[in-house]
Tab-separated table of C-alpha atoms and ligand atoms in Angstrom:
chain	number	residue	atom	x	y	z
N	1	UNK	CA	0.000	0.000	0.000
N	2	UNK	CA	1.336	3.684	-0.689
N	3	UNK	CA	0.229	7.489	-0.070
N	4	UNK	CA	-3.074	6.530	-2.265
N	5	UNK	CA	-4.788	4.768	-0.177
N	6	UNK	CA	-7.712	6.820	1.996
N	7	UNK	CA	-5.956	7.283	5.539
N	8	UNK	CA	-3.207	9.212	4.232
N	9	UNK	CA	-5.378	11.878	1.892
N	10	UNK	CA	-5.443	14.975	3.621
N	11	UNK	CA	-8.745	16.520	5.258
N	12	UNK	CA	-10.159	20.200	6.312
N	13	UNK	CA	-11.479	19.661	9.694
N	14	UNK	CA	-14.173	22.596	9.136
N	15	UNK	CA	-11.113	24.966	9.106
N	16	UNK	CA	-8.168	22.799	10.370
N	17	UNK	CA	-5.657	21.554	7.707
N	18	UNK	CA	-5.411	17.983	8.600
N	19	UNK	CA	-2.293	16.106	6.666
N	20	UNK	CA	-4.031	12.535	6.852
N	21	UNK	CA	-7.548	10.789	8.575
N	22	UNK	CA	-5.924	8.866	10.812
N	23	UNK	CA	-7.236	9.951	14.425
N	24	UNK	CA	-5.551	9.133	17.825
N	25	UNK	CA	-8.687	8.297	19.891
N	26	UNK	CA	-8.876	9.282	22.850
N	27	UNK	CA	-7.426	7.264	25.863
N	28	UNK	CA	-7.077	7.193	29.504
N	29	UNK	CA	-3.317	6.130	30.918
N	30	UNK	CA	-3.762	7.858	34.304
N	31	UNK	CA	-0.439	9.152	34.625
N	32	UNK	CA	-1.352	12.262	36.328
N	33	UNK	CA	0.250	11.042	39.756
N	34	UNK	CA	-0.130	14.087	41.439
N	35	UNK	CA	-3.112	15.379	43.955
N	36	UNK	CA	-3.915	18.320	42.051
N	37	UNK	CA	-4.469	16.035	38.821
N	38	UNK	CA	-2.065	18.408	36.800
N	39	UNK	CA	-0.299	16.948	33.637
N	40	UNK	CA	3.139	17.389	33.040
N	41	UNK	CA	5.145	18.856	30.011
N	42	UNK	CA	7.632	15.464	30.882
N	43	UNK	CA	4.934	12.881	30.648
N	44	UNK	CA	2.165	13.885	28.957
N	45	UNK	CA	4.071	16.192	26.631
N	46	UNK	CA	6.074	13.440	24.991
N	47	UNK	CA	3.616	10.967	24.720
N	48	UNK	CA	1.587	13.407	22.832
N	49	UNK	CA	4.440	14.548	21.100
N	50	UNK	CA	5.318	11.142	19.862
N	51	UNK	CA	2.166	10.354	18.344
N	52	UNK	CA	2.132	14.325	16.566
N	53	UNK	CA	1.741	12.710	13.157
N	54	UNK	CA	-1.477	11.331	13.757
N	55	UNK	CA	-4.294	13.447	11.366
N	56	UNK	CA	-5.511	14.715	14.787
N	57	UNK	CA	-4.969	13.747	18.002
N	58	UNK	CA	-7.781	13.690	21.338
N	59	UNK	CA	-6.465	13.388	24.735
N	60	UNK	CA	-7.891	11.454	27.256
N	61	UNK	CA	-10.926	12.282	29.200
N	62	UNK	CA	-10.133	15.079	31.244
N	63	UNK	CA	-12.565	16.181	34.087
N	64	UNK	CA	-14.311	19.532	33.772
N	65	UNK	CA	-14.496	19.862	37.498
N	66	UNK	CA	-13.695	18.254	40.806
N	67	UNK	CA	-17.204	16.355	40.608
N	68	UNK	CA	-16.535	15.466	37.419
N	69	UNK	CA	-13.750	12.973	38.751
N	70	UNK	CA	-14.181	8.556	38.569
N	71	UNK	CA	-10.709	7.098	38.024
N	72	UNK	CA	-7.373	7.376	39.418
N	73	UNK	CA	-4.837	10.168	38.374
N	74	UNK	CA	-6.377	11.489	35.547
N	75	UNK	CA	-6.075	15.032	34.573
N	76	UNK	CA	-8.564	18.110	35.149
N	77	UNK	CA	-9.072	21.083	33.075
N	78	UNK	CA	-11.207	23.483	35.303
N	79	UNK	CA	-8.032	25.225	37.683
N	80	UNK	CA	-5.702	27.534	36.732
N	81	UNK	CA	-2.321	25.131	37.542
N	82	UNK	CA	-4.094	22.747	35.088
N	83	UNK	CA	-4.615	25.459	32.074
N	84	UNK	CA	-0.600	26.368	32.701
N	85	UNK	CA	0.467	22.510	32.801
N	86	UNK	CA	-1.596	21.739	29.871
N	87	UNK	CA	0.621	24.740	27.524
N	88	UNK	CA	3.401	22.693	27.711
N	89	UNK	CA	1.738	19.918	26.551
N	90	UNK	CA	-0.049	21.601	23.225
N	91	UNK	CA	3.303	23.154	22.632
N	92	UNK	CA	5.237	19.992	22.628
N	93	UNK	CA	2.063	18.474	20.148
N	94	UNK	CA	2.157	22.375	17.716
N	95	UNK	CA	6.341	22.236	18.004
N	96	UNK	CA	6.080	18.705	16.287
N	97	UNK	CA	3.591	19.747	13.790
N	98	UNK	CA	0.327	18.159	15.668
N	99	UNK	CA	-2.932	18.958	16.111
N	100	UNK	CA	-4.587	18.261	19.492
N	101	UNK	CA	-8.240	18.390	20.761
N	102	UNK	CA	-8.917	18.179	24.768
N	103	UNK	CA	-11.547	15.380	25.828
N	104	UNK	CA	-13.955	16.952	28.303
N	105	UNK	CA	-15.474	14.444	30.621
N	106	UNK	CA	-18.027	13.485	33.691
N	107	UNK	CA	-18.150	10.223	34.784
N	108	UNK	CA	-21.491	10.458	36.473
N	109	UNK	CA	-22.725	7.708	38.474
N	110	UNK	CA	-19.196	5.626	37.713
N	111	UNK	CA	-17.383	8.031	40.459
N	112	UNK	CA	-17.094	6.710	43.863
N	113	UNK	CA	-17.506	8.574	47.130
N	114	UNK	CA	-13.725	7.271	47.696
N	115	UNK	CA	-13.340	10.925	45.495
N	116	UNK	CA	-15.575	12.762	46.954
N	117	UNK	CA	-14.831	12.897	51.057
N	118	UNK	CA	-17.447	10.182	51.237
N	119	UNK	CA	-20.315	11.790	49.302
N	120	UNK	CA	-22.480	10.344	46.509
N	121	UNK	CA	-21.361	10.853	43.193
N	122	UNK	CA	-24.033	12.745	40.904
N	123	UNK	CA	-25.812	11.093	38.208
N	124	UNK	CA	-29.450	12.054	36.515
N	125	UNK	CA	-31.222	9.630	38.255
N	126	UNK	CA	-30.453	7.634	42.099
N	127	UNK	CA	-29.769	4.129	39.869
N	128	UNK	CA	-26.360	2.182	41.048
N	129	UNK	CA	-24.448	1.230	37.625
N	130	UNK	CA	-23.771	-2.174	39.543
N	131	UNK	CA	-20.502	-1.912	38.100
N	132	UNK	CA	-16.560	-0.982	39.638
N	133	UNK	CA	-14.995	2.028	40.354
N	134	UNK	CA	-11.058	2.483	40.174
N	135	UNK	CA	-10.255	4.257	42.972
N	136	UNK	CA	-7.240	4.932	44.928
N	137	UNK	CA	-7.542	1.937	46.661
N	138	UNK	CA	-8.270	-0.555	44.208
N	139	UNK	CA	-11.409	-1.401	42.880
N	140	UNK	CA	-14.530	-0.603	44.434
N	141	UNK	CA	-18.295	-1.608	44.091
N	142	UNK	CA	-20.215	1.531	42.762
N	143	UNK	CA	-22.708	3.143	44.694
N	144	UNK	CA	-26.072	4.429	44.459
N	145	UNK	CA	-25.610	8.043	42.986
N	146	UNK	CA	-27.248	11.605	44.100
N	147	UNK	CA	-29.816	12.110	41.258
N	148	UNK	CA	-28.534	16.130	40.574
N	149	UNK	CA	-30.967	19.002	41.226
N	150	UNK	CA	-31.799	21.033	38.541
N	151	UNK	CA	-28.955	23.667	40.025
N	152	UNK	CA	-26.710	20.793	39.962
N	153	UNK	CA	-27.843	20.205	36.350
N	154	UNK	CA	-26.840	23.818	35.557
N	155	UNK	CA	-23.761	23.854	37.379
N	156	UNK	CA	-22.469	20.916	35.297
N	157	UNK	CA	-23.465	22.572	32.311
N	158	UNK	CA	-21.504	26.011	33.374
N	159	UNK	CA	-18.519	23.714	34.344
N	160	UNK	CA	-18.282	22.169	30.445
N	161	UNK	CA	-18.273	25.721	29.201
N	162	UNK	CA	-15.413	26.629	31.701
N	163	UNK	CA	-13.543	23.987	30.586
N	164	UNK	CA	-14.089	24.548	27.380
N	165	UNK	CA	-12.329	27.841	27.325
N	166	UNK	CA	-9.679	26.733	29.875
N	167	UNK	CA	-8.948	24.011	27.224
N	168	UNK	CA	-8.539	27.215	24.308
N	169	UNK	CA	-6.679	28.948	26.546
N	170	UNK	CA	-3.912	25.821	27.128
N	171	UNK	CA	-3.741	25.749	23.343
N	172	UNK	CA	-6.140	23.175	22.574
N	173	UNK	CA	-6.635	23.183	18.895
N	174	UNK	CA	-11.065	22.302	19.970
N	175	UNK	CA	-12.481	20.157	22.418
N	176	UNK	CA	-14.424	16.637	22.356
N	177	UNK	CA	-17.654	16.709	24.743
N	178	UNK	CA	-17.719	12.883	25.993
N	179	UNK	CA	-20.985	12.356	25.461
N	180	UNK	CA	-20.215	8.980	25.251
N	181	UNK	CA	-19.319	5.181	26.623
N	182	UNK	CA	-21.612	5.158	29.816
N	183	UNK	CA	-20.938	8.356	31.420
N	184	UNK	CA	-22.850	11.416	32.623
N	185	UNK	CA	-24.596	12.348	29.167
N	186	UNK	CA	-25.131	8.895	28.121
N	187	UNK	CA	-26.704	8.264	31.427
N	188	UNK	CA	-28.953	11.224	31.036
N	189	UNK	CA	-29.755	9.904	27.026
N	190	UNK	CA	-30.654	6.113	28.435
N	191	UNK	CA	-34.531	5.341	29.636
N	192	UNK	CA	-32.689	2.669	32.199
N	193	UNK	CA	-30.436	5.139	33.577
N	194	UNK	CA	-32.852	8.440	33.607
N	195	UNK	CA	-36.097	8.047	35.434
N	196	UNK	CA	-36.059	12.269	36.062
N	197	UNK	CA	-40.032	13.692	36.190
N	198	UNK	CA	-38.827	17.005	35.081
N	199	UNK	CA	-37.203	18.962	32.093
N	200	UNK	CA	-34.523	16.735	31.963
N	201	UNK	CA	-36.202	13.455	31.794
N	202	UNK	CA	-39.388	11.538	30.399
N	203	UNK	CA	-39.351	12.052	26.996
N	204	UNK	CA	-36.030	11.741	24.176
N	205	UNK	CA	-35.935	15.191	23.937
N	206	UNK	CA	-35.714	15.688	27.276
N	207	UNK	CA	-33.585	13.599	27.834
N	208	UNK	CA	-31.324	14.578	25.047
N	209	UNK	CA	-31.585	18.271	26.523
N	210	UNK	CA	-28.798	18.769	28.608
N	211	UNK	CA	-26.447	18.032	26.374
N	212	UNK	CA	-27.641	20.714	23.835
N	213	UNK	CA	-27.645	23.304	26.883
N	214	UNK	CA	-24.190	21.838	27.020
N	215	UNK	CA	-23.207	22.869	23.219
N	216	UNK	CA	-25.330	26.371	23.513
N	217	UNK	CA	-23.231	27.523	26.469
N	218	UNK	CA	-19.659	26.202	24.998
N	219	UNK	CA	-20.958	28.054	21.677
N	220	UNK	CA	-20.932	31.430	24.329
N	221	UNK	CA	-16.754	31.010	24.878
N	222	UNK	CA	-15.251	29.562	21.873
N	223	UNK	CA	-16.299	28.818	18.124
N	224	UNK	CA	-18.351	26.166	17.561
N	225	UNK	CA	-16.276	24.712	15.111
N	226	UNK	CA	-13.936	23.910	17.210
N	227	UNK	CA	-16.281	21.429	19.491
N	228	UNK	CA	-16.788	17.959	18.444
N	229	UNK	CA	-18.761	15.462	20.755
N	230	UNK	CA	-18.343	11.400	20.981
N	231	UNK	CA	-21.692	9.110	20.975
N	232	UNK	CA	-21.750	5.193	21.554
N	233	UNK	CA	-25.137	4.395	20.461
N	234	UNK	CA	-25.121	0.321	21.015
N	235	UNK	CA	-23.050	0.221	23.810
N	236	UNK	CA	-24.793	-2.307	25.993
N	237	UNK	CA	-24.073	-4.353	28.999
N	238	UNK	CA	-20.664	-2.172	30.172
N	239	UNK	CA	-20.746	0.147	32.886
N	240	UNK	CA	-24.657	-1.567	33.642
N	241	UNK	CA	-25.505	0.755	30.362
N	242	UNK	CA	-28.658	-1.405	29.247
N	243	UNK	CA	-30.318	-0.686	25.612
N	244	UNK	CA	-33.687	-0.702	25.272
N	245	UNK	CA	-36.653	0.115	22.722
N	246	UNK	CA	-35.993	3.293	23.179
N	247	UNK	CA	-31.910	3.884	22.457
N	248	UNK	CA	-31.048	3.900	18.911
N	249	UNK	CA	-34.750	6.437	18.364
N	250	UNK	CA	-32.835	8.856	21.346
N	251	UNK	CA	-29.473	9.157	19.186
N	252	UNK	CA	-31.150	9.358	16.069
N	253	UNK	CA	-33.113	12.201	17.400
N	254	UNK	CA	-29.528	13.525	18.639
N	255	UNK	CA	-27.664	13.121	15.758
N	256	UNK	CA	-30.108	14.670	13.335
N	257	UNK	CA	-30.347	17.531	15.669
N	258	UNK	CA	-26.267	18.164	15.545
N	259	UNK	CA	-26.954	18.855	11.967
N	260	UNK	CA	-28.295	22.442	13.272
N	261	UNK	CA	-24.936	23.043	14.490
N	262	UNK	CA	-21.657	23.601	12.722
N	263	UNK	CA	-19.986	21.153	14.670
N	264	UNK	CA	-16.037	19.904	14.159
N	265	UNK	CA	-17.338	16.661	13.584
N	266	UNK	CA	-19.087	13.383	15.221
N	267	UNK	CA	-17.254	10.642	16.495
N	268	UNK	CA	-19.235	7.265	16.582
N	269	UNK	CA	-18.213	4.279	17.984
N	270	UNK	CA	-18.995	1.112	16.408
N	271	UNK	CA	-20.558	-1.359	19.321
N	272	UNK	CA	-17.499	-2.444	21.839
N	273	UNK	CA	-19.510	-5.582	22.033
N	274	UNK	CA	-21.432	-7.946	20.273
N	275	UNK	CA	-24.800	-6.822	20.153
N	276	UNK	CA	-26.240	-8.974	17.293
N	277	UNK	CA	-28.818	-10.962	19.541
N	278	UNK	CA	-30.004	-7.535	21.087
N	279	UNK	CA	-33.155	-6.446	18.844
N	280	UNK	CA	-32.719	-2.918	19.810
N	281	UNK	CA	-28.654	-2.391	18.909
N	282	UNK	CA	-27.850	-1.153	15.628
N	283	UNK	CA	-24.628	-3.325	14.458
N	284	UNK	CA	-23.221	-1.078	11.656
N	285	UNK	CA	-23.312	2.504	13.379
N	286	UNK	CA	-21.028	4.239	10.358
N	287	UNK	CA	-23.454	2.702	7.897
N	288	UNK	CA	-26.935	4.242	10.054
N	289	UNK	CA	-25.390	7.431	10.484
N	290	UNK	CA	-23.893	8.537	7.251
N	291	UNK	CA	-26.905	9.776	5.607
N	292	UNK	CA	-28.199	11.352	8.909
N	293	UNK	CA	-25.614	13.705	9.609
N	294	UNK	CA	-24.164	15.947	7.140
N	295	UNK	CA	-21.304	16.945	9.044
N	296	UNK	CA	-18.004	15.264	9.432
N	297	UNK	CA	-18.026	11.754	11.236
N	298	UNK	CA	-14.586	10.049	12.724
N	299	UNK	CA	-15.582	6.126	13.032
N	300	UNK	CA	-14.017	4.230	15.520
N	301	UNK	CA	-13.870	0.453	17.289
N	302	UNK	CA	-11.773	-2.507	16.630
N	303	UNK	CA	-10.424	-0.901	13.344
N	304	UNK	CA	-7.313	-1.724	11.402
N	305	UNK	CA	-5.573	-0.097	8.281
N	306	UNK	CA	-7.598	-2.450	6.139
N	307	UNK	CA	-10.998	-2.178	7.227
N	308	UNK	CA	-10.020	2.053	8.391
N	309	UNK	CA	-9.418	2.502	4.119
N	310	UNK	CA	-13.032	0.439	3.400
N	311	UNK	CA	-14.901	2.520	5.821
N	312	UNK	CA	-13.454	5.498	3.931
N	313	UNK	CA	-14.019	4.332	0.621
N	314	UNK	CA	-17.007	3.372	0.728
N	315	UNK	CA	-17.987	6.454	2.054
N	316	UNK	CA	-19.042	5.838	5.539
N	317	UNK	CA	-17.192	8.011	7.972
N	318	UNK	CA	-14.285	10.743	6.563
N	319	UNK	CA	-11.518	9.788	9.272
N	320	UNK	CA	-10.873	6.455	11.401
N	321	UNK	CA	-9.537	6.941	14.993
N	322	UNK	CA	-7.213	4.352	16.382
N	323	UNK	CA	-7.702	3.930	19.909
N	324	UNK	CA	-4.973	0.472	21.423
N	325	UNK	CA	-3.041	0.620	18.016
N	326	UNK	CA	-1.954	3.887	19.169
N	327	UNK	CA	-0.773	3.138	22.836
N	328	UNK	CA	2.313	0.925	21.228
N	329	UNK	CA	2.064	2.653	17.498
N	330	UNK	CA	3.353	6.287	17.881
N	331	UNK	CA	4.139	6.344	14.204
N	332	UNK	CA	1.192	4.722	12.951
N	333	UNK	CA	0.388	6.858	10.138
N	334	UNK	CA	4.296	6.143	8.937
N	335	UNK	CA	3.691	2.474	9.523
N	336	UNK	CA	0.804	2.624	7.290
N	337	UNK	CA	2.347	4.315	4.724
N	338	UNK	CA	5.739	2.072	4.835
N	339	UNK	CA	3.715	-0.957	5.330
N	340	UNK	CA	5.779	-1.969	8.435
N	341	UNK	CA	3.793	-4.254	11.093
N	342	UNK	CA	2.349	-3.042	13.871
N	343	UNK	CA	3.448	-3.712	17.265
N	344	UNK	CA	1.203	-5.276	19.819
N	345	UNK	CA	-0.213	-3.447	22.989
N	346	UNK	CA	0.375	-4.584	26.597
N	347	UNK	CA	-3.037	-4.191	28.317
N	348	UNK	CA	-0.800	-4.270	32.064
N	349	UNK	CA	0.489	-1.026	31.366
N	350	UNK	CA	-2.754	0.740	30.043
N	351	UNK	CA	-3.793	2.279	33.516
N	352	UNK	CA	-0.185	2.123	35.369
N	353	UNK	CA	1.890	4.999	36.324
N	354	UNK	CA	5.145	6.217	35.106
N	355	UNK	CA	7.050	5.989	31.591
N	356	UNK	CA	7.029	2.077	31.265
N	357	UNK	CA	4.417	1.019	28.787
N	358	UNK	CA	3.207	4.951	28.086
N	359	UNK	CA	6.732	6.239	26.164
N	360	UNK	CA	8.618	3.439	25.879
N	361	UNK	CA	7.348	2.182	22.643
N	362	UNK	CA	9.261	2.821	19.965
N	363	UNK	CA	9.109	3.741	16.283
N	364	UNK	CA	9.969	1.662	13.896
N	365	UNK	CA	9.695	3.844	10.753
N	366	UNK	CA	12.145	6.650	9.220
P	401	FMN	C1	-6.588	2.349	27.834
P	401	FMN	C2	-7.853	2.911	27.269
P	401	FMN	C3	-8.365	4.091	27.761
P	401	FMN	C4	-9.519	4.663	27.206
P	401	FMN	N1	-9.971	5.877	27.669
P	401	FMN	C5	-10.967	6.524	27.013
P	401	FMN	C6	-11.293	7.870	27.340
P	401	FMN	O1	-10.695	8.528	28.207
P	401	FMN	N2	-12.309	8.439	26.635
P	401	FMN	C7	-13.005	7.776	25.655
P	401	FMN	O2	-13.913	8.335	25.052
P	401	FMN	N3	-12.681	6.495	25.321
P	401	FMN	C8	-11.671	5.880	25.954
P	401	FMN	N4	-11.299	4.614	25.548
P	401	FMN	C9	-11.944	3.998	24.372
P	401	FMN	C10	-11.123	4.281	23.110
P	401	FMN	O3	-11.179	5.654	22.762
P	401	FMN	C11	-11.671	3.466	21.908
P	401	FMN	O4	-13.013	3.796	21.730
P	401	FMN	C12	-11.531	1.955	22.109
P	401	FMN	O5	-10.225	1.614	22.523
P	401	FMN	C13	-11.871	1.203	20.816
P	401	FMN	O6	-11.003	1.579	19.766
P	401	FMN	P1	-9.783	0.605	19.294
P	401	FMN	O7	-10.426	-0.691	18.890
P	401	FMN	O8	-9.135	1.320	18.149
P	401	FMN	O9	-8.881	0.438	20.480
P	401	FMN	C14	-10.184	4.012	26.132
P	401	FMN	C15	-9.679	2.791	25.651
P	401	FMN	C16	-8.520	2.252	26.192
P	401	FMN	C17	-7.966	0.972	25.611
């Protein structure tokens, strides 16, 4: 294969030159081993920087506020010491010719009063996930959360716009709502997981509201074509995220409605599961959503350079994001090009702390 094939065409990311489609996705390596959950120019700033030839690259989920919080040394974006420790990191990426969005998260009901002096983590609706938390010491079964108030509800949605401009003002290139995978939106999006009598719950576009409230405010701080969100549509049976009847009519409703914005793009995930025996699940996501939205859509899930060219050819999605290839593949867009086999991941070192298994893998291409 050569510089024809699809990954490696260049792409205008609704005003950002990107040289190729191939998209780091983004990924959690808790390495922010410090108590004010800063990143560091040292850490984070060369494992960014190593991966810089990636189309575009999205950093892990990074909480928009204390609450926000569910796993073990991961890094924040809503203090001051944050915004300054995250410069370094977009320089690093810009220095090396990268482009970087910020992934802004809530984990909702998946946080653990271990984070939170012993109170409940906040969630739409008082329903236990039945699931683990990683917390500082070790894994923990989840709790029963705090169903928010409608202030809370507001609060959360002023703490995404914060963190939104905090994430401009560190030299984030845009930002990626995580609207996906289980967490706080999701959980407001799912019938199983939102049983709220008021504005925010009962019906799909209720349900679907906060996270436009969400978009609105960011729209107030920074252009809007800089803000991308993440959806998992058939995601079913992780984090006690249940589909029912209901699901794939909620994000249809959601994704058609993105169309009124003039969004960076949509990034899908294809199920993480099998979800062929479910009769709700869609099992081709890229394929559904194509002629729904009109924007751009990044595909993602259990794709390799192979299938990543199909999906582009045949028209389904405009870039591919790589989500394990890219923990022990910093040149993966070289690889591809040079046709030089890619080098497996170690799942041990996904979550551990320190350099070993984060920059220790090494390219392998000129
Ligand atoms: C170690 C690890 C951490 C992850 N952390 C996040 C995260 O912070 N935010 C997110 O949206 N997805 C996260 N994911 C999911 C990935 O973005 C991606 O959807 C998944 O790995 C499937 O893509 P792949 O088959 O290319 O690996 C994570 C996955 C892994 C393996």
């Amino acid at each position: 294969m050569n510089k024809d094939q699809a990954l490696l065409k260049s792409y205008n990311l609704n005003g950002l030159e990107l040289p190729n489609r191939v998209v780091m996705a983004p990924m959690t390596r808790s390495r922010a081993t410090n108590s004010e959950n800063i990143p560091s120019e040292e850490l984070q700033g060369t494992y960014y920087e190593q991966r810089a030839s990636a189309g575009l690259i999205i950093s892990e989920g990074s909480q928009v506020s204390k609450q926000a919080v569910g796993y073990i040394h991961t890094p924040g974006i809503y203090n001051n010491d944050q915004v300054e420790a995250w410069k370094a990191v977009t320089k690093k990426v810009h220095d090396a010719d990268g482009r970087i969005f910020m992934q802004l998260w809530h984990v909702g009901r998946m946080s653990h009063p271990d984070f939170h002096n012993g109170d409940f983590p906040l969630a739409p609706s008082a329903v236990n996930p039945e699931s683990k938390s990683y917390t500082y010491n070790g894994f923990k079964d989840t709790v029963t959360p705090k169903a928010m108030s409608i202030e809370e509800v507001k609060q959360t949605v002023q703490d995404f716009k914060n963190a939104a401009k905090n994430a401009i003002d560190a030299g984030f290139d845009g930002v990626e709502i995580h609207s996906s995978n289980g967490y706080l939106f999701h959980q407001f999006f799912n019938a199983t997981t939102n049983l709220r009598e008021d504005e925010y719950g009962g019906s799909i576009e209720n349900r679907a509201k906060i996270l436009f409230e969400v978009i609105e405010a960011i729209k107030e701080v920074i252009p809007v074509n800089k803000v991308g969100l993440r959806l998992n549509p058939s995601m079913d049976g992780i984090f006690g995220m249940k589909m029912d009847e209901e699901t794939i009519p909620t994000f249809d409703y959601i994704i058609k409605k993105l169309n009124d914005y003039n969004l960076a793009y949509l990034h899908l995930s294809e199920p993480f599961t099998d979800v062929s025996d479910i009769p709700y699940a869609e099992t081709d996501i890229a394929k559904r959503y194509r002629p729904i939205y009109e924007g751009t859509i990044i595909i993602n899930s259990g794709f390799d350079q192979e299938k990543g060219n199909k999906v582009l050819e045949e028209g389904n999605a405009d870039l591919v994001a790589y989500g394990k290839p890219y923990i022990s593949n910093p040149d993966l867009v070289e690889r591809f090009a040079q046709n030089v086999p890619l080098t497996e991941w170690n799942p041990d070192t996904f979550y551990t702390q320190g350099k070993e298994g984060y920059l220790d893998y090494k390219k392998e291409t000129a």
